[in-house]
GROMACS .gro file of C-alpha atoms in nm:
model
  415
    1UNK     CA    1  -1.048  -2.151   1.390
    2UNK     CA    2  -0.769  -2.231   1.190
    3UNK     CA    3  -0.461  -2.298   1.357
    4UNK     CA    4  -0.122  -2.329   1.157
    5UNK     CA    5   0.145  -2.359   1.369
    6UNK     CA    6   0.061  -2.543   1.620
    7UNK     CA    7   0.186  -2.873   1.736
    8UNK     CA    8   0.115  -3.207   1.493
    9UNK     CA    9  -0.169  -3.366   1.687
   10UNK     CA   10  -0.237  -3.724   1.666
   11UNK     CA   11  -0.512  -3.672   1.352
   12UNK     CA   12  -0.223  -3.545   1.206
   13UNK     CA   13   0.012  -3.784   1.245
   14UNK     CA   14  -0.258  -4.031   1.142
   15UNK     CA   15  -0.309  -3.861   0.801
   16UNK     CA   16   0.062  -3.856   0.777
   17UNK     CA   17   0.065  -4.221   0.833
   18UNK     CA   18  -0.209  -4.309   0.651
   19UNK     CA   19  -0.081  -4.082   0.335
   20UNK     CA   20   0.297  -4.203   0.342
   21UNK     CA   21   0.163  -4.604   0.346
   22UNK     CA   22  -0.145  -4.576   0.189
   23UNK     CA   23   0.043  -4.468  -0.151
   24UNK     CA   24  -0.144  -4.109  -0.121
   25UNK     CA   25   0.208  -4.002  -0.191
   26UNK     CA   26   0.221  -4.035  -0.505
   27UNK     CA   27   0.576  -3.840  -0.615
   28UNK     CA   28   0.650  -4.212  -0.506
   29UNK     CA   29   0.393  -4.414  -0.702
   30UNK     CA   30   0.395  -4.188  -1.076
   31UNK     CA   31   0.625  -4.058  -1.276
   32UNK     CA   32   0.826  -3.757  -1.173
   33UNK     CA   33   1.024  -3.477  -1.270
   34UNK     CA   34   1.260  -3.269  -1.074
   35UNK     CA   35   1.224  -2.870  -1.082
   36UNK     CA   36   1.407  -2.588  -0.909
   37UNK     CA   37   1.174  -2.336  -0.722
   38UNK     CA   38   1.199  -1.950  -0.663
   39UNK     CA   39   1.420  -2.077  -0.337
   40UNK     CA   40   1.659  -2.245  -0.527
   41UNK     CA   41   1.546  -2.607  -0.360
   42UNK     CA   42   1.520  -2.888  -0.614
   43UNK     CA   43   1.197  -2.997  -0.571
   44UNK     CA   44   1.045  -3.344  -0.725
   45UNK     CA   45   0.690  -3.297  -0.880
   46UNK     CA   46   0.438  -3.532  -1.015
   47UNK     CA   47   0.401  -3.522  -1.387
   48UNK     CA   48   0.113  -3.364  -1.459
   49UNK     CA   49  -0.034  -3.303  -1.131
   50UNK     CA   50  -0.373  -3.329  -1.067
   51UNK     CA   51  -0.444  -3.185  -0.674
   52UNK     CA   52  -0.284  -2.859  -0.600
   53UNK     CA   53  -0.301  -2.618  -0.291
   54UNK     CA   54  -0.232  -2.284  -0.340
   55UNK     CA   55  -0.101  -2.069  -0.006
   56UNK     CA   56  -0.271  -1.771  -0.201
   57UNK     CA   57  -0.583  -1.744  -0.424
   58UNK     CA   58  -0.447  -1.445  -0.578
   59UNK     CA   59  -0.208  -1.687  -0.731
   60UNK     CA   60  -0.510  -1.811  -0.995
   61UNK     CA   61  -0.446  -1.512  -1.229
   62UNK     CA   62  -0.112  -1.695  -1.271
   63UNK     CA   63  -0.241  -2.031  -1.300
   64UNK     CA   64  -0.453  -1.893  -1.581
   65UNK     CA   65  -0.172  -1.822  -1.776
   66UNK     CA   66  -0.074  -2.172  -1.786
   67UNK     CA   67  -0.364  -2.334  -1.771
   68UNK     CA   68  -0.708  -2.322  -1.945
   69UNK     CA   69  -0.862  -2.366  -1.638
   70UNK     CA   70  -0.697  -2.289  -1.366
   71UNK     CA   71  -0.948  -2.386  -1.090
   72UNK     CA   72  -1.017  -2.747  -1.172
   73UNK     CA   73  -0.683  -2.880  -1.009
   74UNK     CA   74  -0.704  -2.671  -0.716
   75UNK     CA   75  -0.804  -2.856  -0.404
   76UNK     CA   76  -0.784  -2.593  -0.124
   77UNK     CA   77  -0.705  -2.223  -0.107
   78UNK     CA   78  -0.662  -1.902   0.143
   79UNK     CA   79  -0.983  -1.690   0.047
   80UNK     CA   80  -0.757  -1.360  -0.010
   81UNK     CA   81  -0.851  -1.290  -0.371
   82UNK     CA   82  -1.234  -1.276  -0.257
   83UNK     CA   83  -1.179  -1.092   0.030
   84UNK     CA   84  -0.875  -0.848  -0.135
   85UNK     CA   85  -0.955  -0.827  -0.502
   86UNK     CA   86  -1.334  -0.929  -0.524
   87UNK     CA   87  -1.390  -0.772  -0.844
   88UNK     CA   88  -1.140  -1.048  -1.037
   89UNK     CA   89  -1.250  -1.279  -0.764
   90UNK     CA   90  -1.622  -1.250  -0.951
   91UNK     CA   91  -1.458  -1.260  -1.265
   92UNK     CA   92  -1.333  -1.626  -1.214
   93UNK     CA   93  -1.669  -1.681  -1.038
   94UNK     CA   94  -1.879  -1.620  -1.396
   95UNK     CA   95  -1.633  -1.819  -1.578
   96UNK     CA   96  -1.559  -2.127  -1.337
   97UNK     CA   97  -1.865  -2.137  -1.104
   98UNK     CA   98  -1.698  -2.457  -0.934
   99UNK     CA   99  -1.460  -2.158  -0.810
  100UNK     CA  100  -1.678  -2.165  -0.472
  101UNK     CA  101  -1.694  -2.507  -0.368
  102UNK     CA  102  -1.323  -2.508  -0.362
  103UNK     CA  103  -1.223  -2.574   0.022
  104UNK     CA  104  -1.045  -2.303   0.215
  105UNK     CA  105  -0.732  -2.349   0.375
  106UNK     CA  106  -0.709  -2.035   0.545
  107UNK     CA  107  -0.837  -1.701   0.566
  108UNK     CA  108  -0.563  -1.410   0.455
  109UNK     CA  109  -0.258  -1.517   0.641
  110UNK     CA  110   0.023  -1.753   0.737
  111UNK     CA  111  -0.106  -1.799   1.095
  112UNK     CA  112  -0.492  -1.901   0.963
  113UNK     CA  113  -0.348  -2.163   0.710
  114UNK     CA  114  -0.427  -2.564   0.823
  115UNK     CA  115  -0.154  -2.806   0.751
  116UNK     CA  116  -0.442  -3.080   0.888
  117UNK     CA  117  -0.689  -2.988   0.597
  118UNK     CA  118  -0.411  -2.971   0.331
  119UNK     CA  119  -0.346  -3.361   0.430
  120UNK     CA  120  -0.725  -3.424   0.408
  121UNK     CA  121  -0.720  -3.253   0.023
  122UNK     CA  122  -0.445  -3.549  -0.051
  123UNK     CA  123  -0.253  -3.222  -0.234
  124UNK     CA  124   0.023  -3.343  -0.443
  125UNK     CA  125   0.140  -2.997  -0.462
  126UNK     CA  126   0.151  -2.717  -0.242
  127UNK     CA  127   0.234  -2.375  -0.474
  128UNK     CA  128   0.400  -2.071  -0.183
  129UNK     CA  129   0.552  -1.751  -0.233
  130UNK     CA  130   0.860  -1.673  -0.112
  131UNK     CA  131   0.685  -1.362   0.056
  132UNK     CA  132   0.295  -1.303   0.053
  133UNK     CA  133   0.037  -1.359   0.340
  134UNK     CA  134   0.043  -1.722   0.288
  135UNK     CA  135   0.267  -1.948   0.412
  136UNK     CA  136   0.636  -1.834   0.298
  137UNK     CA  137   1.008  -1.989   0.277
  138UNK     CA  138   1.075  -1.860   0.627
  139UNK     CA  139   0.746  -2.125   0.726
  140UNK     CA  140   1.024  -2.398   0.750
  141UNK     CA  141   0.802  -2.593   1.027
  142UNK     CA  142   0.520  -2.630   0.757
  143UNK     CA  143   0.698  -2.709   0.479
  144UNK     CA  144   0.882  -3.010   0.655
  145UNK     CA  145   0.544  -3.170   0.751
  146UNK     CA  146   0.384  -3.104   0.407
  147UNK     CA  147   0.720  -3.301   0.241
  148UNK     CA  148   0.671  -3.543   0.539
  149UNK     CA  149   0.333  -3.647   0.396
  150UNK     CA  150   0.444  -3.645   0.064
  151UNK     CA  151   0.329  -3.298  -0.049
  152UNK     CA  152   0.590  -3.173  -0.290
  153UNK     CA  153   0.612  -2.764  -0.173
  154UNK     CA  154   0.726  -2.510  -0.471
  155UNK     CA  155   0.769  -2.145  -0.418
  156UNK     CA  156   0.692  -1.870  -0.648
  157UNK     CA  157   0.747  -1.497  -0.620
  158UNK     CA  158   0.616  -1.205  -0.786
  159UNK     CA  159   0.657  -1.016  -0.474
  160UNK     CA  160   1.009  -1.025  -0.321
  161UNK     CA  161   1.210  -0.947  -0.686
  162UNK     CA  162   0.883  -0.946  -0.907
  163UNK     CA  163   1.040  -0.823  -1.226
  164UNK     CA  164   1.341  -1.067  -1.265
  165UNK     CA  165   1.141  -1.341  -1.089
  166UNK     CA  166   0.808  -1.351  -1.288
  167UNK     CA  167   0.910  -1.537  -1.579
  168UNK     CA  168   1.111  -1.742  -1.357
  169UNK     CA  169   0.788  -1.825  -1.144
  170UNK     CA  170   0.574  -1.868  -1.475
  171UNK     CA  171   0.809  -2.107  -1.638
  172UNK     CA  172   0.835  -2.313  -1.309
  173UNK     CA  173   0.442  -2.304  -1.318
  174UNK     CA  174   0.433  -2.408  -1.722
  175UNK     CA  175   0.638  -2.734  -1.582
  176UNK     CA  176   0.381  -2.824  -1.288
  177UNK     CA  177   0.076  -2.824  -1.514
  178UNK     CA  178   0.298  -2.984  -1.848
  179UNK     CA  179   0.226  -2.631  -1.990
  180UNK     CA  180   0.545  -2.538  -2.054
  181UNK     CA  181   0.506  -2.382  -2.457
  182UNK     CA  182   0.186  -2.149  -2.277
  183UNK     CA  183   0.463  -2.012  -2.030
  184UNK     CA  184   0.698  -1.937  -2.264
  185UNK     CA  185   0.448  -1.789  -2.480
  186UNK     CA  186   0.360  -1.534  -2.160
  187UNK     CA  187   0.716  -1.500  -2.096
  188UNK     CA  188   0.825  -1.362  -2.443
  189UNK     CA  189   0.558  -1.110  -2.447
  190UNK     CA  190   0.610  -1.017  -2.066
  191UNK     CA  191   1.024  -0.940  -2.172
  192UNK     CA  192   0.902  -0.796  -2.500
  193UNK     CA  193   0.660  -0.531  -2.327
  194UNK     CA  194   0.926  -0.470  -2.053
  195UNK     CA  195   1.172  -0.444  -2.323
  196UNK     CA  196   0.979  -0.155  -2.462
  197UNK     CA  197   1.046   0.044  -2.150
  198UNK     CA  198   1.409  -0.005  -2.094
  199UNK     CA  199   1.440   0.077  -2.454
  200UNK     CA  200   1.242   0.405  -2.390
  201UNK     CA  201   1.459   0.534  -2.065
  202UNK     CA  202   1.780   0.462  -2.319
  203UNK     CA  203   1.683   0.695  -2.575
  204UNK     CA  204   1.654   0.959  -2.272
  205UNK     CA  205   1.890   1.240  -2.236
  206UNK     CA  206   2.141   1.075  -1.979
  207UNK     CA  207   2.163   1.427  -1.852
  208UNK     CA  208   1.869   1.467  -1.738
  209UNK     CA  209   1.806   1.418  -1.340
  210UNK     CA  210   1.532   1.083  -1.299
  211UNK     CA  211   1.236   1.242  -1.106
  212UNK     CA  212   1.174   1.170  -0.757
  213UNK     CA  213   0.872   0.954  -0.641
  214UNK     CA  214   0.684   0.849  -0.293
  215UNK     CA  215   0.479   0.529  -0.343
  216UNK     CA  216   0.219   0.551  -0.077
  217UNK     CA  217   0.089   0.188   0.013
  218UNK     CA  218  -0.239   0.096   0.087
  219UNK     CA  219  -0.384   0.437   0.142
  220UNK     CA  220  -0.622   0.446   0.380
  221UNK     CA  221  -0.522   0.144   0.564
  222UNK     CA  222  -0.309   0.313   0.843
  223UNK     CA  223  -0.437   0.592   1.071
  224UNK     CA  224  -0.077   0.751   1.021
  225UNK     CA  225   0.092   0.883   0.743
  226UNK     CA  226   0.259   0.726   0.537
  227UNK     CA  227   0.336   0.392   0.440
  228UNK     CA  228   0.531   0.287   0.150
  229UNK     CA  229   0.711   0.058  -0.017
  230UNK     CA  230   1.082   0.089  -0.091
  231UNK     CA  231   1.255  -0.238  -0.245
  232UNK     CA  232   1.096  -0.508  -0.373
  233UNK     CA  233   0.697  -0.513  -0.512
  234UNK     CA  234   0.595  -0.155  -0.643
  235UNK     CA  235   0.927  -0.029  -0.543
  236UNK     CA  236   1.115  -0.269  -0.808
  237UNK     CA  237   0.902  -0.036  -1.101
  238UNK     CA  238   1.013   0.255  -0.991
  239UNK     CA  239   1.363   0.131  -0.940
  240UNK     CA  240   1.344  -0.056  -1.313
  241UNK     CA  241   1.201   0.350  -1.453
  242UNK     CA  242   1.525   0.481  -1.260
  243UNK     CA  243   1.297   0.700  -1.029
  244UNK     CA  244   1.433   0.868  -0.748
  245UNK     CA  245   1.253   0.690  -0.453
  246UNK     CA  246   1.225   0.951  -0.166
  247UNK     CA  247   1.188   0.672   0.119
  248UNK     CA  248   1.514   0.455   0.012
  249UNK     CA  249   1.756   0.646   0.186
  250UNK     CA  250   1.614   0.639   0.552
  251UNK     CA  251   1.394   0.352   0.526
  252UNK     CA  252   1.576   0.015   0.585
  253UNK     CA  253   1.365  -0.328   0.445
  254UNK     CA  254   1.109  -0.378   0.193
  255UNK     CA  255   0.850  -0.157   0.345
  256UNK     CA  256   0.823   0.140   0.612
  257UNK     CA  257   0.645   0.451   0.747
  258UNK     CA  258   0.729   0.803   0.654
  259UNK     CA  259   0.614   1.084   0.807
  260UNK     CA  260   0.451   1.401   0.663
  261UNK     CA  261   0.719   1.612   0.795
  262UNK     CA  262   0.971   1.472   0.639
  263UNK     CA  263   0.795   1.442   0.239
  264UNK     CA  264   0.686   1.810   0.285
  265UNK     CA  265   1.096   1.884   0.302
  266UNK     CA  266   1.203   1.643   0.073
  267UNK     CA  267   0.900   1.674  -0.165
  268UNK     CA  268   0.883   1.397  -0.447
  269UNK     CA  269   0.822   1.565  -0.781
  270UNK     CA  270   0.575   1.278  -0.816
  271UNK     CA  271   0.306   1.087  -0.600
  272UNK     CA  272   0.194   0.756  -0.654
  273UNK     CA  273  -0.086   0.569  -0.424
  274UNK     CA  274  -0.179   0.218  -0.393
  275UNK     CA  275  -0.539   0.119  -0.352
  276UNK     CA  276  -0.693  -0.136  -0.189
  277UNK     CA  277  -1.039  -0.012  -0.214
  278UNK     CA  278  -1.333  -0.199  -0.453
  279UNK     CA  279  -1.651  -0.141  -0.614
  280UNK     CA  280  -1.776  -0.360  -0.292
  281UNK     CA  281  -1.588  -0.081   0.009
  282UNK     CA  282  -1.709   0.182  -0.207
  283UNK     CA  283  -2.061   0.071  -0.244
  284UNK     CA  284  -2.069   0.003   0.146
  285UNK     CA  285  -1.937   0.358   0.189
  286UNK     CA  286  -2.257   0.462   0.022
  287UNK     CA  287  -2.499   0.239   0.226
  288UNK     CA  288  -2.470   0.504   0.508
  289UNK     CA  289  -2.371   0.861   0.636
  290UNK     CA  290  -2.081   1.004   0.411
  291UNK     CA  291  -1.841   1.018   0.657
  292UNK     CA  292  -1.921   0.648   0.705
  293UNK     CA  293  -1.732   0.599   0.349
  294UNK     CA  294  -1.407   0.409   0.408
  295UNK     CA  295  -1.101   0.582   0.276
  296UNK     CA  296  -0.978   0.376   0.033
  297UNK     CA  297  -0.848   0.449  -0.329
  298UNK     CA  298  -1.084   0.203  -0.570
  299UNK     CA  299  -0.955   0.032  -0.883
  300UNK     CA  300  -0.993  -0.294  -1.035
  301UNK     CA  301  -1.247  -0.463  -1.234
  302UNK     CA  302  -1.633  -0.347  -1.183
  303UNK     CA  303  -1.455  -0.003  -1.100
  304UNK     CA  304  -1.495   0.307  -1.350
  305UNK     CA  305  -1.266   0.574  -1.418
  306UNK     CA  306  -1.511   0.835  -1.286
  307UNK     CA  307  -1.565   0.633  -0.938
  308UNK     CA  308  -1.192   0.584  -0.925
  309UNK     CA  309  -1.156   0.929  -0.917
  310UNK     CA  310  -1.387   1.033  -0.693
  311UNK     CA  311  -1.248   0.776  -0.450
  312UNK     CA  312  -0.915   0.903  -0.471
  313UNK     CA  313  -1.028   1.288  -0.425
  314UNK     CA  314  -1.233   1.139  -0.095
  315UNK     CA  315  -0.905   0.951   0.035
  316UNK     CA  316  -0.671   1.234   0.001
  317UNK     CA  317  -0.961   1.421   0.212
  318UNK     CA  318  -0.984   1.182   0.488
  319UNK     CA  319  -0.814   1.268   0.851
  320UNK     CA  320  -0.531   1.006   0.789
  321UNK     CA  321  -0.448   1.169   0.464
  322UNK     CA  322  -0.543   1.497   0.460
  323UNK     CA  323  -0.208   1.622   0.490
  324UNK     CA  324  -0.069   1.483   0.146
  325UNK     CA  325  -0.270   1.767  -0.012
  326UNK     CA  326   0.016   1.966   0.064
  327UNK     CA  327   0.223   1.835  -0.110
  328UNK     CA  328   0.340   2.021  -0.418
  329UNK     CA  329   0.329   1.694  -0.656
  330UNK     CA  330  -0.077   1.686  -0.521
  331UNK     CA  331  -0.109   2.063  -0.560
  332UNK     CA  332   0.010   2.019  -0.927
  333UNK     CA  333  -0.131   1.739  -1.072
  334UNK     CA  334   0.147   1.487  -1.038
  335UNK     CA  335  -0.086   1.273  -0.835
  336UNK     CA  336  -0.148   0.918  -0.945
  337UNK     CA  337  -0.296   0.605  -0.825
  338UNK     CA  338  -0.257   0.217  -0.928
  339UNK     CA  339  -0.429  -0.067  -0.835
  340UNK     CA  340  -0.218  -0.246  -0.515
  341UNK     CA  341  -0.266  -0.604  -0.628
  342UNK     CA  342   0.011  -0.541  -0.935
  343UNK     CA  343   0.230  -0.543  -0.688
  344UNK     CA  344   0.189  -0.961  -0.635
  345UNK     CA  345   0.085  -1.088  -0.970
  346UNK     CA  346   0.266  -1.145  -1.299
  347UNK     CA  347   0.050  -0.870  -1.438
  348UNK     CA  348   0.297  -0.615  -1.325
  349UNK     CA  349   0.484  -0.533  -1.628
  350UNK     CA  350   0.177  -0.348  -1.684
  351UNK     CA  351   0.234  -0.123  -1.405
  352UNK     CA  352   0.572  -0.066  -1.520
  353UNK     CA  353   0.446   0.062  -1.816
  354UNK     CA  354   0.223   0.314  -1.599
  355UNK     CA  355   0.543   0.412  -1.426
  356UNK     CA  356   0.700   0.487  -1.707
  357UNK     CA  357   0.442   0.702  -1.851
  358UNK     CA  358   0.361   0.939  -1.569
  359UNK     CA  359   0.727   0.999  -1.476
  360UNK     CA  360   0.858   1.048  -1.801
  361UNK     CA  361   0.526   1.158  -2.015
  362UNK     CA  362   0.751   1.282  -2.317
  363UNK     CA  363   0.955   0.984  -2.366
  364UNK     CA  364   0.669   0.727  -2.345
  365UNK     CA  365   0.400   0.913  -2.513
  366UNK     CA  366   0.326   0.612  -2.769
  367UNK     CA  367   0.350   0.355  -2.523
  368UNK     CA  368  -0.014   0.251  -2.444
  369UNK     CA  369   0.001   0.018  -2.092
  370UNK     CA  370  -0.404  -0.017  -2.151
  371UNK     CA  371  -0.342  -0.127  -2.485
  372UNK     CA  372  -0.099  -0.392  -2.299
  373UNK     CA  373  -0.345  -0.499  -2.037
  374UNK     CA  374  -0.603  -0.539  -2.294
  375UNK     CA  375  -0.374  -0.808  -2.504
  376UNK     CA  376  -0.260  -0.932  -2.196
  377UNK     CA  377  -0.588  -1.037  -2.101
  378UNK     CA  378  -0.706  -1.165  -2.482
  379UNK     CA  379  -0.377  -1.418  -2.473
  380UNK     CA  380  -0.350  -1.505  -2.125
  381UNK     CA  381  -0.631  -1.491  -1.927
  382UNK     CA  382  -0.994  -1.675  -1.934
  383UNK     CA  383  -1.206  -1.328  -1.981
  384UNK     CA  384  -1.123  -0.998  -2.129
  385UNK     CA  385  -1.024  -0.685  -1.913
  386UNK     CA  386  -1.250  -0.461  -1.791
  387UNK     CA  387  -1.234  -0.196  -1.496
  388UNK     CA  388  -0.995   0.114  -1.440
  389UNK     CA  389  -0.701  -0.066  -1.273
  390UNK     CA  390  -0.474   0.341  -1.264
  391UNK     CA  391  -0.606   0.687  -1.255
  392UNK     CA  392  -0.472   1.052  -1.206
  393UNK     CA  393  -0.586   1.273  -0.928
  394UNK     CA  394  -0.689   1.523  -1.212
  395UNK     CA  395  -0.868   1.401  -1.539
  396UNK     CA  396  -0.622   1.612  -1.739
  397UNK     CA  397  -0.267   1.613  -1.555
  398UNK     CA  398  -0.108   1.900  -1.630
  399UNK     CA  399   0.278   1.918  -1.765
  400UNK     CA  400   0.547   1.772  -1.499
  401UNK     CA  401   0.669   2.072  -1.259
  402UNK     CA  402   0.999   2.173  -1.244
  403UNK     CA  403   1.044   2.109  -0.907
  404UNK     CA  404   1.409   1.975  -0.771
  405UNK     CA  405   1.392   1.760  -0.526
  406UNK     CA  406   1.699   1.782  -0.266
  407UNK     CA  407   1.762   1.373  -0.150
  408UNK     CA  408   1.869   1.314   0.202
  409UNK     CA  409   2.136   1.113   0.314
  410UNK     CA  410   2.104   0.828   0.490
  411UNK     CA  411   2.044   0.997   0.786
  412UNK     CA  412   1.739   1.166   0.649
  413UNK     CA  413   1.982   1.510   0.640
  414UNK     CA  414   1.953   1.768   0.323
  415UNK     CA  415   2.229   1.721   0.087
   0.00000   0.00000   0.00000
């Protein structure tokens, strides 16, 4: 069993000592440069680092933006990509079979992260997120242990403040991998695609009230209804398109749980669910009795639109989410689902465009997020896009309803 935050053992101190005195601390012996990471820290990194660990393997698509072979320099990673987005993992596995040989330095959480193992891998740079499933900026003792052993630790962010920090994070990766031109090419594309949404909103009649939305996060994960995102992550996407997130007045922090009675009182005009299921979970549900189908919405690589829609209907019929069907937005076809992993990836600009089309279908008739996703993969990923990453509950959604949402105040009272 991995144990992250256990006290330093004699073996760990031995590794650190050997690292420091044997010259493994390459930052002291090789050409280096100083960068500022997303935590605002000045970090000295080796030029063209060759041995890198990543706090979440879901960062591999981000690495692929700046590095033609994103696998070759990874010497350790967590197992989260394979477990949470197996379709994406298989795409990388097909293109880079050696991904299977990368040592796992943890499972899917920070408390499974092994400092001792990282040091035996002679890593030069550790790439973590400000927030997320691996070690984060809150785990100062992990950072200290690694830095004492000569491992440069840098923080990225695609989750806490995703739209502002994605270009900064990609620029930082460009410096780490010595691929600053590739990073800037992506950032230019990213800014252009985000600007298309900003420009569209500017042309909209400002006297019209923005639509209200409820983001139902990780449908099927919890026994109760309904987890939601309020700040950062996908909540940033709804903020960027000026939607009224009905959870924001009453849920503090980044995420929380709202009960169904509240949602039925303060009805959202649009319901957006996030999909944590995959083709694997869908197939597993069909190997036994139908009642055992996991109540997850299925999206991502290897998923057809028909399967995605069937899983959406199945998820909203499960016992823990059945009440969602009472929402007027769901009854009237303003119900949509999106790939959950957009919340922590530089591909997030596509999700912003999808939100814009769902919330303002007349304003963004000409916007084509699928074309954006296709081009993003063609130019910045090592394989073409395949699968389905968003879906409507109804195959042909009707025009948005003229439902007027009465927003609550900070106490949940009607205004």
